[in-house]
Structure formats: C-alpha cells, structure tokens
C-alpha cells in the first residue's frame, strides 16, 4: 500500500462529497470510512475549513489525493529504444509529458531509424512533416516544433525550407537591365499596370519594366525566396528595384525592413518620383487623413536619406502632425 508520500494532492473536496457513497449509513460508519481514507493517505484534512460540530468531529473539507503513476516502463523505453540522435533528458524528467507525446516521438524515432537518408534531400516544411508524421501541418501549425525541442533537435536538422506566397507581378518587358517597382497596395498596382497596358513605357518619367504587388507586409515573406522563385530576367545584373508605399510610419517601416533584409544581395530604394508627386498633390488637399492607431513609429533614417532635405523635412512634419498620405492619392491620370 502506498503511503502519503506516494500521493499528490489534486483537488479540494467537501465532507458531503466525500461521504456521498455512504450517505445512507450511520454517522459512525461515515466516520470510520473517512478515518480509513485518512489512514491510507488518500485524503488530507483542510484544517482551515473547521469541523462539522459533531462527535467525533470531522473536518468540513479535505484534499483528495491520487496515486502517482508508475512510469518505469516508459523510462526504460526512452533509455533503450530511442535512437541516440534524440535527447531523452526532458522526457526522463517529465514522464507525463512523454506519455502525452509518445505517439509522435515514436514516429520521429522510426523515421530516423529507417529513413534518415531522406534528410540528405531538402524538402518543404509541409512535405517533411507529412513524411515523418503523416500530417502535413504538424510542424507548421501543430505540436511538431515542440516535439523537436523536447527531443533536443532544431528545425534545421530536418533539412527543410519554408515556402512563401509567390510574388504577384506584371511584366511589361523582359528586357534587361530594367527597373522593377514594388507597390504596397493593390489599387496602385492595378492603376499602374493599366497605365502600362495602354501603351505607356514610363511612370512619372521613369521607365518601368515590371510591377510587383507587395501586399503590405506580405512582401517580406515573398522576398525571402526571391532568388529561387522569380524569372531569370528579374534578378539580372544591373536591374534596379524600387519601392512605393503609403507615406506613413507603417509604409516606411515596411520599406526599411525589406531593404535591410535584402542589403547583402541587392539594394532596394524608394521610388522617389512617386513620393515627390504625393507631396505635391497633398499640398493641394484640404486635409490629410489622420495616422492609423497602433502603428509602430520606430523608423530609422534610411528612407529619408534618399530625398532632398526640404522633401524629407516636409514628410517628417506630416508624420509628426499625426497625418499621412496614402499612395492612392495618385491615380492613373497622374502617371
């Protein structure tokens, strides 16, 4: 029989709940029943609850305890049946967690035993996930990363790559070198594409070969695979990549983050003619819209460094006044 040291308190229970199974017995029988539970260590009195006022007295509430599980078989499995690549330290110290994760750990273990050579070939996250666990979203949306961490593995160990949303773009020409223009918003992308489709070769005096729809912050993920997923002409030597978005903290932040992430492979610059046209047209507007709430205002000086000092100062004044200029202030008649 286990003593009180082998049990863990789990929940608080009232005397009435505790004696429910012998509610029809005499109080003397109920007292003996409770004393038996106390002697076996299955309950402990909550002394702060006070007694029931009867003789002999019983406390009004108790801590109900459960027997600890015996995890010896699981510990032996961890110690002797898992491949050395999997660290078992976490699960040895948390056997209840291993009992919960066991199905997934054993599938990973079987994969490493029988199919480890498949890791020599890089696959997408979802492809590898299905290959190991027969669940394509197990790594990306379910508990796969947690299982790896508990087994002492990093995601890179599985030799996987992430897949971003493919770039949406319009190629007006494939001649190189050329200028590619990333646009934050969909309306401006469609308007500029229509302008080029009507037979025009330039936008605001600049010859543009390709328009890329950035989808706001979505451009960050799309550009992670730029070198792999775009057509050869788009990454040709001598090409220029420009960016045009809303003149607000978020739009500037999107540009600066993208430019910073790509600085080792290519330079991305603001499309200066478009921003200058925005400022000119904004000067004719009665009132600019207020800056949207909850925008991250932590921008650097990278964006402003491409403009003349008067233009940069005008932009800063607009932002500091709590206003912004949407890129939709320009339309097809302005291009």
Tab-separated table of C-alpha atoms in Angstrom:
chain	number	residue	atom	x	y	z
A	1	UNK	CA	0.000	0.000	0.000
A	2	UNK	CA	1.274	3.469	-0.863
A	3	UNK	CA	1.749	5.957	1.936
A	4	UNK	CA	1.078	9.690	1.833
A	5	UNK	CA	4.492	10.384	0.313
A	6	UNK	CA	3.484	8.395	-2.785
A	7	UNK	CA	0.396	10.521	-3.410
A	8	UNK	CA	-0.121	14.007	-4.748
A	9	UNK	CA	-2.945	16.365	-3.687
A	10	UNK	CA	-5.130	17.063	-6.670
A	11	UNK	CA	-8.304	18.858	-5.606
A	12	UNK	CA	-10.314	20.121	-2.672
A	13	UNK	CA	-13.456	18.173	-1.758
A	14	UNK	CA	-16.198	18.727	0.826
A	15	UNK	CA	-17.120	16.232	3.518
A	16	UNK	CA	-20.550	15.874	1.911
A	17	UNK	CA	-18.961	14.938	-1.427
A	18	UNK	CA	-16.531	12.600	0.274
A	19	UNK	CA	-19.256	10.621	2.105
A	20	UNK	CA	-21.711	10.555	-0.798
A	21	UNK	CA	-21.153	6.829	-1.401
A	22	UNK	CA	-22.101	6.034	2.204
A	23	UNK	CA	-24.720	8.758	2.670
A	24	UNK	CA	-27.319	6.200	3.814
A	25	UNK	CA	-25.045	4.774	6.519
A	26	UNK	CA	-24.964	5.904	10.149
A	27	UNK	CA	-22.669	8.748	11.134
A	28	UNK	CA	-20.455	6.225	12.954
A	29	UNK	CA	-19.983	4.295	9.681
A	30	UNK	CA	-19.280	7.501	7.799
A	31	UNK	CA	-16.709	8.484	10.443
A	32	UNK	CA	-14.948	5.111	10.140
A	33	UNK	CA	-14.966	5.452	6.343
A	34	UNK	CA	-13.321	8.887	6.473
A	35	UNK	CA	-10.764	7.728	9.040
A	36	UNK	CA	-9.846	4.845	6.759
A	37	UNK	CA	-9.169	7.268	3.914
A	38	UNK	CA	-7.077	9.413	6.239
A	39	UNK	CA	-5.029	6.427	7.447
A	40	UNK	CA	-4.332	5.297	3.865
A	41	UNK	CA	-3.144	8.759	2.841
A	42	UNK	CA	-5.813	9.157	0.180
A	43	UNK	CA	-7.081	12.355	1.791
A	44	UNK	CA	-5.696	15.140	3.999
A	45	UNK	CA	-7.851	17.471	6.091
A	46	UNK	CA	-8.127	21.162	5.223
A	47	UNK	CA	-7.848	22.319	8.811
A	48	UNK	CA	-8.802	25.878	7.945
A	49	UNK	CA	-12.243	24.594	6.907
A	50	UNK	CA	-13.200	23.847	10.522
A	51	UNK	CA	-15.074	20.820	11.851
A	52	UNK	CA	-18.647	19.731	11.343
A	53	UNK	CA	-19.661	20.206	15.012
A	54	UNK	CA	-20.430	16.516	15.592
A	55	UNK	CA	-18.818	13.956	17.873
A	56	UNK	CA	-16.456	12.567	16.936
A	57	UNK	CA	-15.734	15.577	14.730
A	58	UNK	CA	-14.702	15.538	11.082
A	59	UNK	CA	-13.288	18.399	9.075
A	60	UNK	CA	-15.621	20.053	6.570
A	61	UNK	CA	-13.143	19.842	3.640
A	62	UNK	CA	-10.261	17.602	2.516
A	63	UNK	CA	-7.535	17.399	-0.065
A	64	UNK	CA	-8.232	14.420	-2.301
A	65	UNK	CA	-5.032	12.680	-3.428
A	66	UNK	CA	-4.314	10.317	-6.279
A	67	UNK	CA	-1.703	7.643	-6.546
A	68	UNK	CA	1.332	8.591	-8.620
A	69	UNK	CA	1.604	6.732	-11.874
A	70	UNK	CA	4.356	4.219	-12.374
A	71	UNK	CA	6.337	5.405	-15.397
A	72	UNK	CA	9.097	2.820	-15.175
A	73	UNK	CA	8.217	1.141	-18.495
A	74	UNK	CA	8.195	4.474	-20.298
A	75	UNK	CA	11.553	5.388	-18.771
A	76	UNK	CA	13.007	2.095	-19.998
A	77	UNK	CA	11.628	2.756	-23.478
A	78	UNK	CA	13.242	6.206	-23.500
A	79	UNK	CA	16.550	4.859	-22.279
A	80	UNK	CA	16.912	1.798	-24.500
A	81	UNK	CA	14.677	2.089	-27.566
A	82	UNK	CA	15.181	5.615	-28.932
A	83	UNK	CA	17.959	6.442	-31.378
A	84	UNK	CA	20.927	8.387	-29.936
A	85	UNK	CA	20.046	11.404	-32.107
A	86	UNK	CA	17.070	12.058	-29.853
A	87	UNK	CA	17.802	13.569	-26.459
A	88	UNK	CA	15.717	11.888	-23.749
A	89	UNK	CA	16.664	14.157	-20.845
A	90	UNK	CA	13.492	16.230	-20.928
A	91	UNK	CA	11.161	13.259	-21.096
A	92	UNK	CA	13.015	11.333	-18.384
A	93	UNK	CA	12.413	14.297	-16.104
A	94	UNK	CA	8.817	14.744	-17.325
A	95	UNK	CA	7.431	11.239	-17.956
A	96	UNK	CA	3.826	12.504	-18.030
A	97	UNK	CA	4.765	14.735	-20.979
A	98	UNK	CA	6.323	11.740	-22.740
A	99	UNK	CA	3.151	9.719	-22.201
A	100	UNK	CA	1.256	12.525	-23.943
A	101	UNK	CA	3.794	12.968	-26.783
A	102	UNK	CA	4.769	9.313	-27.142
A	103	UNK	CA	2.922	8.627	-30.414
A	104	UNK	CA	4.708	11.491	-32.182
A	105	UNK	CA	8.126	10.824	-30.637
A	106	UNK	CA	7.982	7.176	-31.722
A	107	UNK	CA	7.076	8.173	-35.287
A	108	UNK	CA	10.079	10.503	-35.368
A	109	UNK	CA	12.219	7.739	-33.881
A	110	UNK	CA	11.068	5.243	-36.528
A	111	UNK	CA	11.748	7.756	-39.301
A	112	UNK	CA	15.307	8.339	-38.087
A	113	UNK	CA	15.883	4.597	-37.766
A	114	UNK	CA	14.578	3.625	-41.181
A	115	UNK	CA	14.626	6.697	-43.413
A	116	UNK	CA	17.306	9.050	-42.124
A	117	UNK	CA	18.960	9.168	-45.568
A	118	UNK	CA	15.927	11.116	-46.829
A	119	UNK	CA	17.186	14.069	-44.802
A	120	UNK	CA	20.009	14.461	-47.318
A	121	UNK	CA	17.478	15.989	-49.715
A	122	UNK	CA	15.889	19.291	-48.769
A	123	UNK	CA	12.097	19.396	-48.690
A	124	UNK	CA	9.432	21.923	-47.776
A	125	UNK	CA	8.273	22.034	-44.154
A	126	UNK	CA	4.884	20.530	-45.000
A	127	UNK	CA	6.365	17.776	-47.169
A	128	UNK	CA	8.793	16.677	-44.450
A	129	UNK	CA	6.067	16.910	-41.846
A	130	UNK	CA	3.848	14.508	-43.754
A	131	UNK	CA	6.810	12.234	-44.462
A	132	UNK	CA	7.506	11.809	-40.739
A	133	UNK	CA	4.113	12.119	-39.038
A	134	UNK	CA	1.575	11.697	-41.873
A	135	UNK	CA	0.318	15.199	-41.038
A	136	UNK	CA	1.380	17.987	-43.385
A	137	UNK	CA	0.716	20.798	-40.866
A	138	UNK	CA	2.255	19.022	-37.864
A	139	UNK	CA	5.400	21.194	-37.950
A	140	UNK	CA	3.867	24.468	-39.040
A	141	UNK	CA	0.637	24.583	-37.034
A	142	UNK	CA	0.558	21.697	-34.561
A	143	UNK	CA	2.950	20.413	-31.917
A	144	UNK	CA	5.821	19.376	-34.196
A	145	UNK	CA	8.224	22.140	-33.173
A	146	UNK	CA	7.530	21.414	-29.515
A	147	UNK	CA	8.304	17.718	-30.041
A	148	UNK	CA	11.581	18.577	-31.772
A	149	UNK	CA	12.592	20.934	-28.973
A	150	UNK	CA	11.852	18.352	-26.299
A	151	UNK	CA	13.955	15.846	-28.259
A	152	UNK	CA	16.849	18.314	-28.418
A	153	UNK	CA	16.559	18.994	-32.169
A	154	UNK	CA	16.321	22.196	-34.190
A	155	UNK	CA	14.061	22.530	-37.221
A	156	UNK	CA	17.166	22.877	-39.423
A	157	UNK	CA	18.050	19.276	-38.566
A	158	UNK	CA	15.170	18.128	-40.783
A	159	UNK	CA	16.701	19.975	-43.774
A	160	UNK	CA	13.534	21.876	-44.661
A	161	UNK	CA	12.744	25.179	-46.287
A	162	UNK	CA	9.785	27.492	-45.837
A	163	UNK	CA	7.511	28.379	-48.735
A	164	UNK	CA	6.330	31.957	-49.118
A	165	UNK	CA	3.393	33.189	-51.114
A	166	UNK	CA	4.541	33.571	-54.736
A	167	UNK	CA	5.118	37.090	-55.994
A	168	UNK	CA	2.261	38.708	-57.890
A	169	UNK	CA	3.736	40.786	-60.689
A	170	UNK	CA	3.156	42.195	-64.158
A	171	UNK	CA	5.996	42.036	-66.675
A	172	UNK	CA	5.713	44.860	-69.173
A	173	UNK	CA	9.028	43.840	-70.723
A	174	UNK	CA	11.732	41.258	-70.084
A	175	UNK	CA	14.485	43.440	-71.478
A	176	UNK	CA	17.415	43.891	-69.115
A	177	UNK	CA	18.672	45.777	-67.294
A	178	UNK	CA	15.362	47.170	-66.152
A	179	UNK	CA	13.648	48.862	-63.212
A	180	UNK	CA	11.289	46.793	-61.035
A	181	UNK	CA	8.768	48.634	-58.887
A	182	UNK	CA	7.261	47.134	-55.716
A	183	UNK	CA	3.873	48.604	-54.774
A	184	UNK	CA	2.449	48.316	-51.262
A	185	UNK	CA	-1.238	48.444	-52.191
A	186	UNK	CA	-3.397	46.643	-54.729
A	187	UNK	CA	-5.190	49.700	-56.167
A	188	UNK	CA	-1.951	51.395	-57.176
A	189	UNK	CA	-0.663	48.137	-58.683
A	190	UNK	CA	-3.747	47.834	-60.901
A	191	UNK	CA	-3.696	51.509	-61.897
A	192	UNK	CA	-0.027	51.439	-62.880
A	193	UNK	CA	-0.477	48.149	-64.730
A	194	UNK	CA	-3.379	49.637	-66.662
A	195	UNK	CA	-1.221	52.675	-67.478
A	196	UNK	CA	1.479	50.437	-68.964
A	197	UNK	CA	-1.049	48.247	-70.779
A	198	UNK	CA	-2.350	51.346	-72.515
A	199	UNK	CA	0.972	51.574	-74.313
A	200	UNK	CA	2.975	53.775	-71.978
A	201	UNK	CA	6.592	52.866	-71.268
A	202	UNK	CA	7.258	55.023	-68.216
A	203	UNK	CA	5.667	56.001	-64.905
A	204	UNK	CA	6.320	59.504	-63.587
A	205	UNK	CA	9.192	59.852	-66.009
A	206	UNK	CA	10.872	56.555	-65.101
A	207	UNK	CA	10.934	53.583	-67.456
A	208	UNK	CA	9.429	50.630	-65.539
A	209	UNK	CA	9.795	47.052	-66.773
A	210	UNK	CA	7.985	45.101	-64.020
A	211	UNK	CA	5.403	45.920	-61.363
A	212	UNK	CA	5.345	43.782	-58.193
A	213	UNK	CA	2.379	43.719	-55.806
A	214	UNK	CA	3.807	43.750	-52.289
A	215	UNK	CA	0.582	43.188	-50.274
A	216	UNK	CA	1.812	45.332	-47.398
A	217	UNK	CA	3.989	43.342	-45.007
A	218	UNK	CA	3.484	40.257	-47.191
A	219	UNK	CA	6.429	41.368	-49.302
A	220	UNK	CA	8.796	40.340	-46.505
A	221	UNK	CA	7.989	36.644	-46.899
A	222	UNK	CA	7.722	36.786	-50.683
A	223	UNK	CA	11.217	38.248	-51.000
A	224	UNK	CA	12.784	35.539	-48.840
A	225	UNK	CA	12.757	33.274	-51.894
A	226	UNK	CA	13.325	35.992	-54.486
A	227	UNK	CA	16.450	34.402	-55.940
A	228	UNK	CA	14.749	30.998	-56.255
A	229	UNK	CA	11.257	31.794	-57.451
A	230	UNK	CA	11.450	34.721	-59.875
A	231	UNK	CA	12.128	34.600	-63.588
A	232	UNK	CA	15.803	34.981	-64.584
A	233	UNK	CA	15.336	38.429	-66.108
A	234	UNK	CA	14.042	39.822	-62.772
A	235	UNK	CA	17.328	39.111	-60.991
A	236	UNK	CA	19.587	40.062	-63.909
A	237	UNK	CA	22.706	42.078	-63.144
A	238	UNK	CA	22.132	45.800	-63.472
A	239	UNK	CA	18.448	45.735	-62.568
A	240	UNK	CA	17.129	48.316	-60.103
A	241	UNK	CA	14.421	47.605	-57.525
A	242	UNK	CA	12.293	50.461	-56.191
A	243	UNK	CA	9.593	50.597	-53.545
A	244	UNK	CA	6.491	52.772	-53.319
A	245	UNK	CA	4.002	52.654	-50.438
A	246	UNK	CA	1.923	54.821	-48.144
A	247	UNK	CA	3.714	57.778	-46.628
A	248	UNK	CA	3.078	56.757	-43.035
A	249	UNK	CA	5.062	55.044	-40.292
A	250	UNK	CA	3.933	51.579	-41.331
A	251	UNK	CA	4.668	52.075	-45.029
A	252	UNK	CA	8.123	53.460	-44.287
A	253	UNK	CA	8.727	50.632	-41.817
A	254	UNK	CA	7.799	48.022	-44.424
A	255	UNK	CA	10.302	49.535	-46.844
A	256	UNK	CA	13.125	49.829	-44.302
A	257	UNK	CA	12.660	46.247	-43.080
A	258	UNK	CA	12.647	44.909	-46.644
A	259	UNK	CA	15.683	46.948	-47.658
A	260	UNK	CA	17.536	45.843	-44.532
A	261	UNK	CA	16.754	42.166	-45.092
A	262	UNK	CA	17.993	42.321	-48.703
A	263	UNK	CA	21.011	44.585	-48.246
A	264	UNK	CA	23.547	41.765	-48.636
A	265	UNK	CA	22.198	40.704	-52.053
A	266	UNK	CA	20.667	43.811	-53.656
A	267	UNK	CA	19.742	47.418	-52.968
A	268	UNK	CA	16.091	48.438	-52.771
A	269	UNK	CA	15.418	52.181	-52.923
A	270	UNK	CA	12.300	54.353	-52.565
A	271	UNK	CA	10.623	55.318	-55.843
A	272	UNK	CA	11.411	58.992	-55.298
A	273	UNK	CA	9.319	60.453	-58.188
A	274	UNK	CA	6.143	58.900	-56.753
A	275	UNK	CA	6.725	60.214	-53.236
A	276	UNK	CA	7.501	63.676	-54.605
A	277	UNK	CA	4.279	63.561	-56.628
A	278	UNK	CA	2.406	62.568	-53.445
A	279	UNK	CA	3.799	65.580	-51.600
A	280	UNK	CA	2.877	67.930	-54.412
A	281	UNK	CA	-0.681	66.634	-54.591
A	282	UNK	CA	-1.012	66.586	-50.800
A	283	UNK	CA	-0.231	70.302	-50.785
A	284	UNK	CA	-3.436	70.837	-52.753
A	285	UNK	CA	-5.594	68.748	-50.397
A	286	UNK	CA	-7.800	70.456	-47.820
A	287	UNK	CA	-6.847	67.979	-45.112
A	288	UNK	CA	-4.820	64.781	-44.941
A	289	UNK	CA	-6.190	61.707	-43.123
A	290	UNK	CA	-5.128	61.003	-39.554
A	291	UNK	CA	-2.486	58.381	-38.917
A	292	UNK	CA	-3.994	54.997	-38.127
A	293	UNK	CA	-3.759	53.955	-34.493
A	294	UNK	CA	-1.281	51.404	-33.145
A	295	UNK	CA	1.324	51.971	-35.867
A	296	UNK	CA	4.925	51.200	-34.929
A	297	UNK	CA	6.691	54.567	-35.104
A	298	UNK	CA	10.169	53.093	-34.732
A	299	UNK	CA	11.610	54.016	-38.139
A	300	UNK	CA	15.221	54.800	-38.996
A	301	UNK	CA	16.664	57.453	-41.309
A	302	UNK	CA	17.233	55.075	-44.239
A	303	UNK	CA	14.069	56.069	-46.098
A	304	UNK	CA	14.544	59.832	-45.733
A	305	UNK	CA	18.199	59.650	-46.797
A	306	UNK	CA	17.140	59.235	-50.460
A	307	UNK	CA	15.302	62.571	-50.590
A	308	UNK	CA	16.324	66.191	-50.656
A	309	UNK	CA	16.406	67.868	-47.275
A	310	UNK	CA	13.290	70.018	-47.958
A	311	UNK	CA	11.283	66.962	-49.082
A	312	UNK	CA	12.417	64.903	-46.076
A	313	UNK	CA	11.524	67.709	-43.678
A	314	UNK	CA	8.059	68.079	-45.232
A	315	UNK	CA	7.456	64.326	-44.830
A	316	UNK	CA	8.554	64.413	-41.194
A	317	UNK	CA	6.268	67.365	-40.439
A	318	UNK	CA	3.285	65.491	-41.897
A	319	UNK	CA	4.002	62.421	-39.803
A	320	UNK	CA	4.677	64.381	-36.617
A	321	UNK	CA	1.351	66.174	-37.084
A	322	UNK	CA	-0.398	62.794	-36.907
A	323	UNK	CA	-1.248	62.732	-40.611
A	324	UNK	CA	-0.301	60.507	-43.531
A	325	UNK	CA	-0.548	60.333	-47.314
A	326	UNK	CA	-1.991	57.143	-48.842
A	327	UNK	CA	-0.383	56.130	-52.112
A	328	UNK	CA	-3.885	56.121	-53.594
A	329	UNK	CA	-3.678	59.924	-53.637
A	330	UNK	CA	-2.113	59.280	-57.062
A	331	UNK	CA	-4.230	57.765	-59.797
A	332	UNK	CA	-3.820	56.799	-63.426
A	333	UNK	CA	-4.109	60.412	-64.608
A	334	UNK	CA	-1.015	61.303	-62.543
A	335	UNK	CA	1.298	58.706	-64.079
